[in-house]
Every structure is written in structure tokens, then in C-alpha cells.
């Protein structure tokens, strides 16, 4: 295969590698401050990254809802969902900015109040504060892409960045990669003053449960370890991939565990969760966050399989859940069930699968 030489060097102040939500948010902020910004995305920013298909919940802190005690908020979060794995400094910074981001997204046209008010649901234990804002994110990537372009950011889609270029002092001054827009790849060279690596996890380095359908994953389907670029350049990595097991529809890695309203049950339909024994749309079943090892333990002891059980849900809850599947970008689950005659009000579903959580800085 022949590879074209670059016709010119792309010069910019700030190069962002990765056009997911993190990369686009960085582009929006920098471009809004008047910085010359370039985003290099291996796919297309309108549908790429972990939020490619949509999202229906976003972890945020709104003082008038959660109170002014920010340290309490951080303690609560670290005791629920994937909190214990979070880098503390990163978590605190993210939560401080979260309400501002919600307000900006509303201004962009992303529906952050589909029920007419701010509602917090999922990833929570009964009786505790909830921090996941329920929203309709089906259009989020297209909207954020449009806003970044409006602010003057330049987006280079179908560009794979392979390495960061450094000067003799070890400072990042650019990057090298390949454009695959055409049949014949072309080398792409960036020259810049600063680089941000905003890539996702290494999904393609792990065994995939359904390799024929690459978007059947809860995160970026094409991610293959972009954080290694930052590591080779000398960056410290935190919050790396953590494999764990989850129950959901067979063959679906993109399962939306906080979108389901069901209860984790045994083969007889009895709850095995210490957190709830009936469906609760406000909290969901926190066991998948707090005790993800339960699935493996049950398999080892021979007491599995373990099921997602929605048979006790009301028709209103099931309709609410189905609508949330669309926002989360997993309405293919609904299609799958309809095609196979699976009625979630009557049938439990189970699959033991490996999913990855990651947030690198």
C-alpha cells in the first residue's frame, strides 16, 4: 500500500486528539476564549466516542438541589457507582463545572429536562442523594460538533493520530497520524503549542462479545488504546480500564445499566439485591455499581444465572424505560426484543458480559 506524503503542515495553537464529548467540550471552551483549535478525530465527531449514540444520564452537581456542602457531595459520589475508582482531583474539578455544562447544553438545544424539570435518577442507593441528571442526549454529538464549528474550531475527521511530537526539552509541539478519507492514506502532520489527548478506552484490545456489530458497546467502538499516545509522551495516567460483569440482554454490551428499571434476580425471579426488591425508577438497582463482583461469585458457586428482571414494572415504567433507551442510544435493545417476541413485562433477560469503565486524565 502506498501512503501519500503530507502536502502541508497543519498549524494550530491547541491540538485536541479525540472528538468525543471530552474533546468537543475542550474545543468549545478553548475556541470560546479565542484560541486557534484543531480537533483530530479518527471517525466523525457527529457520531463518535463513548456518547456516540446518545446518553440519558449525566453526573452533575446543582447546588440548589444538592445543597451547598460540596465535600458531602464528593463523599456521597465516592461511596456509590464507580466513585471509589475516580481520581479525586479530577472528580472534584468535574463536579464543580458540571452545572455550567448542563446550562450550556440547554442553550445549545440538548434537552436536559425531558420531564419539564431537573430529575436525578439511577446509580444511587435508596435514601441517598442522587447525582445523575436524567436527560435526552440522542442528538448530543451532532449539536456539540455544530457549536464547536460555530466558535471557529477546525475539525479533522477520519484522522488517526499515532504519536505526539516533542522538542528537545520534552515539550509537545505537534503530532503525526494518517488521514483515511481517501482510498490511499495520507500522512498528517500537526504543529502546535499544546496538545490534549481526549481519547477513550481500549475496547478493541479486549475480547468482544458480539464482534459482528461494532457499535454494540457502551463506549467508543473503535477505541484501541489512545491513552498510550499520552503515556509515551510522558503523561501520568489515572482512572484506567476496569473490567466488570453486568447483566442485560444477551449479546448487548451497550446495555445502559442505569437506564433499566428492573431488579437483579435469580432464576426464580427473586431479588438477590440488598438494595431493592421491586423496581424503582429513581435509583435503579444499585447492586451493579456497588457489588459488580456478585455475578462472577454466583457463577463460581453455581448459583447463577443472574437476570435483569422487569416483570414487576408497571406499564408506565416500561414505557418510560423504552423512551430512555432512545435517549441513551440503545433502542436497538427494543428492536431486538420486538423481533424475537421478548416481552420484558413477562420475561427476564440475562447475559454475563464484560464491560469497561474508563476515564483517563
CSV table of C-alpha atoms in Angstrom, one decimal:
chain,number,residue,atom,x,y,z
A,1,UNK,CA,0.0,0.0,0.0
A,2,UNK,CA,1.3,3.4,-0.9
A,3,UNK,CA,0.9,6.4,1.5
A,4,UNK,CA,0.8,10.0,0.4
A,5,UNK,CA,3.2,12.5,1.9
A,6,UNK,CA,1.6,15.5,3.6
A,7,UNK,CA,1.0,18.4,1.3
A,8,UNK,CA,1.4,20.9,4.2
A,9,UNK,CA,1.8,21.0,8.0
A,10,UNK,CA,-1.4,21.9,9.8
A,11,UNK,CA,-0.5,24.7,12.3
A,12,UNK,CA,-2.7,25.5,15.3
A,13,UNK,CA,-2.3,26.8,18.8
A,14,UNK,CA,-4.1,23.9,20.5
A,15,UNK,CA,-4.4,20.3,19.1
A,16,UNK,CA,-7.1,18.1,20.6
A,17,UNK,CA,-6.8,14.4,19.9
A,18,UNK,CA,-10.2,12.8,20.0
A,19,UNK,CA,-13.6,14.3,19.2
A,20,UNK,CA,-15.8,12.6,21.7
A,21,UNK,CA,-17.7,14.7,24.3
A,22,UNK,CA,-14.5,15.5,26.3
A,23,UNK,CA,-12.6,16.6,23.1
A,24,UNK,CA,-15.5,18.7,21.9
A,25,UNK,CA,-16.0,20.3,25.3
A,26,UNK,CA,-12.3,21.2,25.3
A,27,UNK,CA,-12.7,22.7,21.8
A,28,UNK,CA,-15.7,24.7,22.8
A,29,UNK,CA,-14.0,26.2,25.8
A,30,UNK,CA,-10.7,27.0,24.1
A,31,UNK,CA,-12.3,28.3,20.9
A,32,UNK,CA,-14.7,30.4,23.0
A,33,UNK,CA,-11.6,32.1,24.6
A,34,UNK,CA,-10.2,32.9,21.2
A,35,UNK,CA,-7.7,30.1,20.9
A,36,UNK,CA,-7.0,28.6,17.5
A,37,UNK,CA,-8.2,25.0,17.9
A,38,UNK,CA,-7.9,21.8,15.8
A,39,UNK,CA,-9.6,18.5,16.7
A,40,UNK,CA,-8.3,15.3,15.2
A,41,UNK,CA,-11.0,12.5,15.2
A,42,UNK,CA,-10.4,9.0,13.9
A,43,UNK,CA,-14.1,8.7,13.0
A,44,UNK,CA,-16.6,11.6,12.7
A,45,UNK,CA,-17.3,13.9,15.6
A,46,UNK,CA,-21.1,13.8,14.8
A,47,UNK,CA,-21.1,10.2,15.9
A,48,UNK,CA,-18.0,9.1,17.7
A,49,UNK,CA,-16.7,8.5,21.2
A,50,UNK,CA,-18.5,7.0,24.3
A,51,UNK,CA,-21.5,9.2,23.7
A,52,UNK,CA,-21.8,8.4,20.0
A,53,UNK,CA,-25.3,7.1,20.1
A,54,UNK,CA,-26.6,9.2,23.0
A,55,UNK,CA,-26.8,9.3,26.8
A,56,UNK,CA,-29.7,9.6,29.2
A,57,UNK,CA,-27.9,10.4,32.4
A,58,UNK,CA,-25.1,12.8,33.4
A,59,UNK,CA,-23.4,13.1,36.7
A,60,UNK,CA,-23.6,16.6,37.9
A,61,UNK,CA,-24.0,18.9,41.0
A,62,UNK,CA,-26.6,21.6,41.2
A,63,UNK,CA,-26.3,23.5,44.5
A,64,UNK,CA,-30.0,24.5,44.8
A,65,UNK,CA,-30.9,20.8,44.6
A,66,UNK,CA,-28.0,19.1,46.3
A,67,UNK,CA,-27.1,21.7,48.9
A,68,UNK,CA,-24.0,23.9,49.4
A,69,UNK,CA,-21.9,21.2,51.2
A,70,UNK,CA,-19.7,20.3,48.2
A,71,UNK,CA,-17.5,18.0,50.3
A,72,UNK,CA,-20.6,16.0,51.3
A,73,UNK,CA,-21.4,15.7,47.6
A,74,UNK,CA,-18.0,14.3,46.8
A,75,UNK,CA,-18.2,11.8,49.7
A,76,UNK,CA,-21.6,10.6,48.5
A,77,UNK,CA,-20.4,10.1,45.0
A,78,UNK,CA,-17.3,8.2,46.0
A,79,UNK,CA,-19.5,5.8,48.0
A,80,UNK,CA,-21.7,5.0,45.0
A,81,UNK,CA,-21.4,3.8,41.4
A,82,UNK,CA,-17.8,3.8,40.2
A,83,UNK,CA,-16.8,6.5,42.8
A,84,UNK,CA,-14.1,4.6,44.6
A,85,UNK,CA,-12.2,4.3,41.3
A,86,UNK,CA,-12.3,8.0,40.5
A,87,UNK,CA,-9.2,10.2,40.7
A,88,UNK,CA,-10.3,12.6,43.5
A,89,UNK,CA,-8.8,15.9,42.0
A,90,UNK,CA,-10.4,15.1,38.6
A,91,UNK,CA,-13.7,14.3,40.2
A,92,UNK,CA,-13.8,17.5,42.2
A,93,UNK,CA,-13.0,19.6,39.2
A,94,UNK,CA,-15.5,17.9,37.0
A,95,UNK,CA,-18.4,18.2,39.5
A,96,UNK,CA,-17.6,21.9,40.1
A,97,UNK,CA,-18.1,22.6,36.4
A,98,UNK,CA,-21.0,20.2,35.8
A,99,UNK,CA,-23.9,22.6,36.4
A,100,UNK,CA,-22.3,25.1,34.0
A,101,UNK,CA,-22.1,22.4,31.3
A,102,UNK,CA,-25.8,21.5,31.9
A,103,UNK,CA,-26.8,25.1,31.4
A,104,UNK,CA,-24.6,25.4,28.2
A,105,UNK,CA,-26.1,22.2,26.7
A,106,UNK,CA,-29.6,23.5,27.3
A,107,UNK,CA,-28.7,26.7,25.5
A,108,UNK,CA,-27.3,24.6,22.6
A,109,UNK,CA,-30.6,22.7,22.3
A,110,UNK,CA,-29.9,19.5,24.1
A,111,UNK,CA,-32.9,18.6,26.2
A,112,UNK,CA,-31.6,18.4,29.8
A,113,UNK,CA,-35.2,18.4,31.3
A,114,UNK,CA,-37.3,16.0,29.3
A,115,UNK,CA,-39.8,15.7,32.1
A,116,UNK,CA,-40.0,19.5,32.4
A,117,UNK,CA,-37.7,19.7,35.5
A,118,UNK,CA,-34.3,18.6,36.6
A,119,UNK,CA,-34.6,14.9,37.6
A,120,UNK,CA,-31.9,12.8,39.1
A,121,UNK,CA,-32.2,9.0,38.6
A,122,UNK,CA,-30.1,5.9,38.6
A,123,UNK,CA,-26.7,4.9,40.0
A,124,UNK,CA,-27.9,5.6,43.6
A,125,UNK,CA,-28.9,3.8,46.8
A,126,UNK,CA,-32.3,4.3,48.4
A,127,UNK,CA,-32.4,7.1,50.8
A,128,UNK,CA,-29.2,8.8,49.5
A,129,UNK,CA,-28.7,11.8,47.3
A,130,UNK,CA,-28.8,11.2,43.5
A,131,UNK,CA,-26.4,12.9,41.2
A,132,UNK,CA,-27.2,11.5,37.7
A,133,UNK,CA,-29.3,14.1,35.8
A,134,UNK,CA,-31.9,12.4,33.5
A,135,UNK,CA,-31.7,14.0,30.1
A,136,UNK,CA,-32.3,13.3,26.4
A,137,UNK,CA,-28.9,13.1,24.7
A,138,UNK,CA,-29.8,11.4,21.4
A,139,UNK,CA,-28.6,14.5,19.4
A,140,UNK,CA,-25.7,15.5,21.7
A,141,UNK,CA,-22.7,14.7,19.4
A,142,UNK,CA,-24.2,16.5,16.3
A,143,UNK,CA,-25.1,19.5,18.5
A,144,UNK,CA,-21.7,19.8,20.1
A,145,UNK,CA,-20.0,19.4,16.8
A,146,UNK,CA,-22.1,22.3,15.3
A,147,UNK,CA,-21.3,24.5,18.3
A,148,UNK,CA,-17.6,23.9,18.1
A,149,UNK,CA,-17.6,24.8,14.4
A,150,UNK,CA,-19.6,28.0,15.2
A,151,UNK,CA,-16.9,29.0,17.6
A,152,UNK,CA,-14.2,28.6,15.0
A,153,UNK,CA,-12.7,25.2,15.9
A,154,UNK,CA,-11.4,23.2,12.9
A,155,UNK,CA,-12.3,19.5,12.9
A,156,UNK,CA,-10.3,16.9,11.0
A,157,UNK,CA,-12.4,13.7,10.8
A,158,UNK,CA,-11.0,10.3,9.7
A,159,UNK,CA,-7.6,11.2,11.0
A,160,UNK,CA,-5.8,8.6,13.2
A,161,UNK,CA,-3.1,10.2,15.4
A,162,UNK,CA,-0.3,7.8,16.1
A,163,UNK,CA,2.2,9.8,18.2
A,164,UNK,CA,2.8,13.1,19.8
A,165,UNK,CA,5.9,15.0,18.6
A,166,UNK,CA,8.2,16.6,21.2
A,167,UNK,CA,11.1,19.0,21.1
A,168,UNK,CA,14.5,18.6,22.7
A,169,UNK,CA,13.1,19.9,26.0
A,170,UNK,CA,10.4,17.3,26.0
A,171,UNK,CA,7.5,19.7,25.3
A,172,UNK,CA,4.7,18.6,23.0
A,173,UNK,CA,4.9,20.6,19.8
A,174,UNK,CA,2.7,18.6,17.4
A,175,UNK,CA,1.5,15.1,16.3
A,176,UNK,CA,1.7,12.7,13.4
A,177,UNK,CA,-1.0,10.5,12.0
A,178,UNK,CA,-2.9,9.3,8.9
A,179,UNK,CA,-6.0,10.6,7.1
A,180,UNK,CA,-8.1,7.7,5.8
A,181,UNK,CA,-10.7,9.9,4.0
A,182,UNK,CA,-9.5,8.6,0.6
A,183,UNK,CA,-8.6,5.1,-0.5
A,184,UNK,CA,-4.9,6.0,-0.3
A,185,UNK,CA,-3.9,7.0,3.2
A,186,UNK,CA,-2.1,10.4,3.7
A,187,UNK,CA,0.3,11.3,6.4
A,188,UNK,CA,-0.9,14.2,8.5
A,189,UNK,CA,1.4,16.5,10.5
A,190,UNK,CA,0.3,18.9,13.1
A,191,UNK,CA,2.4,21.7,14.6
A,192,UNK,CA,1.0,23.3,17.8
A,193,UNK,CA,1.7,24.9,21.1
A,194,UNK,CA,-0.2,22.5,23.3
A,195,UNK,CA,-1.8,19.0,22.9
A,196,UNK,CA,-4.7,17.5,24.7
A,197,UNK,CA,-5.3,13.7,24.5
A,198,UNK,CA,-9.0,13.1,24.9
A,199,UNK,CA,-9.3,9.5,23.7
A,200,UNK,CA,-11.5,6.7,25.1
A,201,UNK,CA,-10.6,3.3,26.4
A,202,UNK,CA,-9.0,0.3,24.7
A,203,UNK,CA,-12.2,-1.5,23.7
A,204,UNK,CA,-10.6,-3.2,20.7
A,205,UNK,CA,-7.9,-4.7,22.9
A,206,UNK,CA,-10.4,-6.8,24.8
A,207,UNK,CA,-12.5,-9.8,23.7
A,208,UNK,CA,-15.8,-8.6,22.3
A,209,UNK,CA,-19.0,-10.5,22.9
A,210,UNK,CA,-20.5,-9.6,19.5
A,211,UNK,CA,-17.8,-8.6,17.1
A,212,UNK,CA,-20.1,-8.5,14.1
A,213,UNK,CA,-21.8,-5.4,15.5
A,214,UNK,CA,-19.0,-3.0,16.5
A,215,UNK,CA,-21.4,-0.3,17.9
A,216,UNK,CA,-22.8,-2.8,20.3
A,217,UNK,CA,-20.6,-1.5,23.1
A,218,UNK,CA,-21.3,1.1,25.9
A,219,UNK,CA,-18.3,3.0,24.8
A,220,UNK,CA,-16.4,4.0,21.7
A,221,UNK,CA,-16.4,1.1,19.3
A,222,UNK,CA,-13.2,2.0,17.5
A,223,UNK,CA,-11.1,2.8,20.6
A,224,UNK,CA,-7.8,0.9,20.7
A,225,UNK,CA,-5.8,2.4,23.4
A,226,UNK,CA,-5.3,6.1,22.5
A,227,UNK,CA,-4.1,6.8,26.1
A,228,UNK,CA,-0.9,5.1,25.1
A,229,UNK,CA,-0.1,8.1,23.0
A,230,UNK,CA,-0.1,10.3,26.1
A,231,UNK,CA,1.8,7.7,28.1
A,232,UNK,CA,4.6,7.5,25.5
A,233,UNK,CA,4.8,11.3,25.6
A,234,UNK,CA,5.3,11.2,29.4
A,235,UNK,CA,1.9,11.8,30.8
A,236,UNK,CA,0.6,10.3,34.1
A,237,UNK,CA,-2.5,8.1,33.5
A,238,UNK,CA,-5.3,7.7,36.0
A,239,UNK,CA,-8.8,6.0,36.0
A,240,UNK,CA,-7.8,3.3,33.5
A,241,UNK,CA,-10.0,0.5,32.2
A,242,UNK,CA,-11.6,-1.6,34.9
A,243,UNK,CA,-13.4,-4.8,33.7
A,244,UNK,CA,-16.5,-5.9,35.4
A,245,UNK,CA,-19.5,-8.1,34.8
A,246,UNK,CA,-23.1,-6.9,34.1
A,247,UNK,CA,-26.5,-8.5,33.5
A,248,UNK,CA,-28.6,-7.4,30.5
A,249,UNK,CA,-30.0,-8.6,27.1
A,250,UNK,CA,-28.0,-11.4,25.5
A,251,UNK,CA,-25.3,-10.1,23.2
A,252,UNK,CA,-25.6,-6.5,24.1
A,253,UNK,CA,-22.5,-4.8,25.6
A,254,UNK,CA,-24.1,-1.4,25.2
A,255,UNK,CA,-26.7,-2.1,27.9
A,256,UNK,CA,-27.4,1.1,29.8
A,257,UNK,CA,-27.3,-0.4,33.2
A,258,UNK,CA,-28.7,2.8,34.9
A,259,UNK,CA,-31.4,3.1,32.3
A,260,UNK,CA,-33.0,-0.2,33.2
A,261,UNK,CA,-35.6,0.0,36.0
A,262,UNK,CA,-35.6,-3.7,36.7
A,263,UNK,CA,-34.3,-5.7,39.7
A,264,UNK,CA,-31.3,-8.1,39.6
A,265,UNK,CA,-32.9,-11.5,40.3
A,266,UNK,CA,-32.2,-15.2,40.4
A,267,UNK,CA,-33.7,-17.8,38.0
A,268,UNK,CA,-36.9,-17.9,40.1
A,269,UNK,CA,-37.5,-14.1,39.8
A,270,UNK,CA,-36.5,-13.5,43.4
A,271,UNK,CA,-34.3,-10.4,44.1
A,272,UNK,CA,-30.7,-11.1,45.0
A,273,UNK,CA,-30.1,-7.4,45.6
A,274,UNK,CA,-29.7,-5.9,49.1
A,275,UNK,CA,-30.7,-2.6,47.7
A,276,UNK,CA,-34.2,-3.2,46.4
A,277,UNK,CA,-36.8,-5.9,45.9
A,278,UNK,CA,-39.0,-4.1,43.4
A,279,UNK,CA,-38.4,-1.8,40.5
A,280,UNK,CA,-37.5,1.8,41.4
A,281,UNK,CA,-37.0,4.2,38.5
A,282,UNK,CA,-35.4,6.8,40.8
A,283,UNK,CA,-32.5,4.7,42.0
A,284,UNK,CA,-32.4,1.6,39.7
A,285,UNK,CA,-30.7,-1.4,41.3
A,286,UNK,CA,-27.5,-0.1,42.8
A,287,UNK,CA,-26.0,-3.6,43.1
A,288,UNK,CA,-24.5,-3.4,39.6
A,289,UNK,CA,-22.5,-0.4,40.8
A,290,UNK,CA,-21.8,-1.4,44.5
A,291,UNK,CA,-21.3,-5.1,44.1
A,292,UNK,CA,-20.4,-5.9,40.5
A,293,UNK,CA,-18.5,-9.0,41.6
A,294,UNK,CA,-21.8,-10.7,42.6
A,295,UNK,CA,-22.2,-12.0,39.0
A,296,UNK,CA,-18.9,-13.8,39.0
A,297,UNK,CA,-19.3,-15.0,42.5
A,298,UNK,CA,-22.7,-16.6,41.6
A,299,UNK,CA,-21.2,-18.3,38.6
A,300,UNK,CA,-18.3,-19.7,40.6
A,301,UNK,CA,-20.7,-21.0,43.3
A,302,UNK,CA,-23.1,-22.5,40.7
A,303,UNK,CA,-26.0,-20.4,41.9
A,304,UNK,CA,-26.4,-18.4,38.7
A,305,UNK,CA,-27.6,-17.4,36.1
A,306,UNK,CA,-28.4,-13.8,37.2
A,307,UNK,CA,-31.2,-11.9,35.5
A,308,UNK,CA,-32.4,-8.4,34.8
A,309,UNK,CA,-36.0,-8.6,35.9
A,310,UNK,CA,-38.5,-6.1,34.7
A,311,UNK,CA,-41.6,-8.3,35.2
A,312,UNK,CA,-42.8,-6.2,38.2
A,313,UNK,CA,-42.5,-2.9,36.3
A,314,UNK,CA,-45.8,-1.0,35.7
A,315,UNK,CA,-46.7,-0.3,32.1
A,316,UNK,CA,-45.8,3.3,32.8
A,317,UNK,CA,-42.3,2.3,34.0
A,318,UNK,CA,-41.7,0.1,30.9
A,319,UNK,CA,-42.8,3.0,28.6
A,320,UNK,CA,-40.5,5.4,30.5
A,321,UNK,CA,-37.6,2.9,30.2
A,322,UNK,CA,-38.2,2.4,26.5
A,323,UNK,CA,-38.1,6.1,25.9
A,324,UNK,CA,-34.9,6.4,27.9
A,325,UNK,CA,-33.4,3.6,25.7
A,326,UNK,CA,-33.7,6.1,22.8
A,327,UNK,CA,-32.0,8.9,24.7
A,328,UNK,CA,-29.2,6.5,25.7
A,329,UNK,CA,-28.8,5.3,22.2
A,330,UNK,CA,-29.7,1.7,23.0
A,331,UNK,CA,-33.1,1.5,21.3
A,332,UNK,CA,-31.7,-1.5,19.4
A,333,UNK,CA,-32.5,-3.4,22.5
A,334,UNK,CA,-36.1,-2.7,22.0
A,335,UNK,CA,-35.8,-3.7,18.3
A,336,UNK,CA,-34.1,-6.9,19.3
A,337,UNK,CA,-36.9,-7.8,21.8
A,338,UNK,CA,-39.6,-7.0,19.3
A,339,UNK,CA,-38.0,-9.1,16.6
A,340,UNK,CA,-37.8,-12.1,18.9
A,341,UNK,CA,-41.1,-11.6,20.7
A,342,UNK,CA,-39.5,-10.9,24.0
A,343,UNK,CA,-41.9,-9.1,26.3
A,344,UNK,CA,-40.0,-7.5,29.2
A,345,UNK,CA,-43.2,-7.4,31.3
A,346,UNK,CA,-43.3,-11.2,31.3
A,347,UNK,CA,-39.7,-12.4,30.5
A,348,UNK,CA,-36.5,-11.8,32.5
A,349,UNK,CA,-33.3,-11.4,30.5
A,350,UNK,CA,-29.8,-12.4,31.3
A,351,UNK,CA,-26.3,-12.3,29.9
A,352,UNK,CA,-23.0,-12.4,31.7
A,353,UNK,CA,-20.7,-9.9,29.9
A,354,UNK,CA,-17.6,-7.9,30.5
A,355,UNK,CA,-17.9,-4.1,30.3
A,356,UNK,CA,-15.2,-1.5,30.8
A,357,UNK,CA,-15.3,1.8,32.8
A,358,UNK,CA,-12.6,4.3,32.0
A,359,UNK,CA,-11.8,8.0,32.4
A,360,UNK,CA,-8.3,8.9,31.7
A,361,UNK,CA,-6.5,12.2,32.6
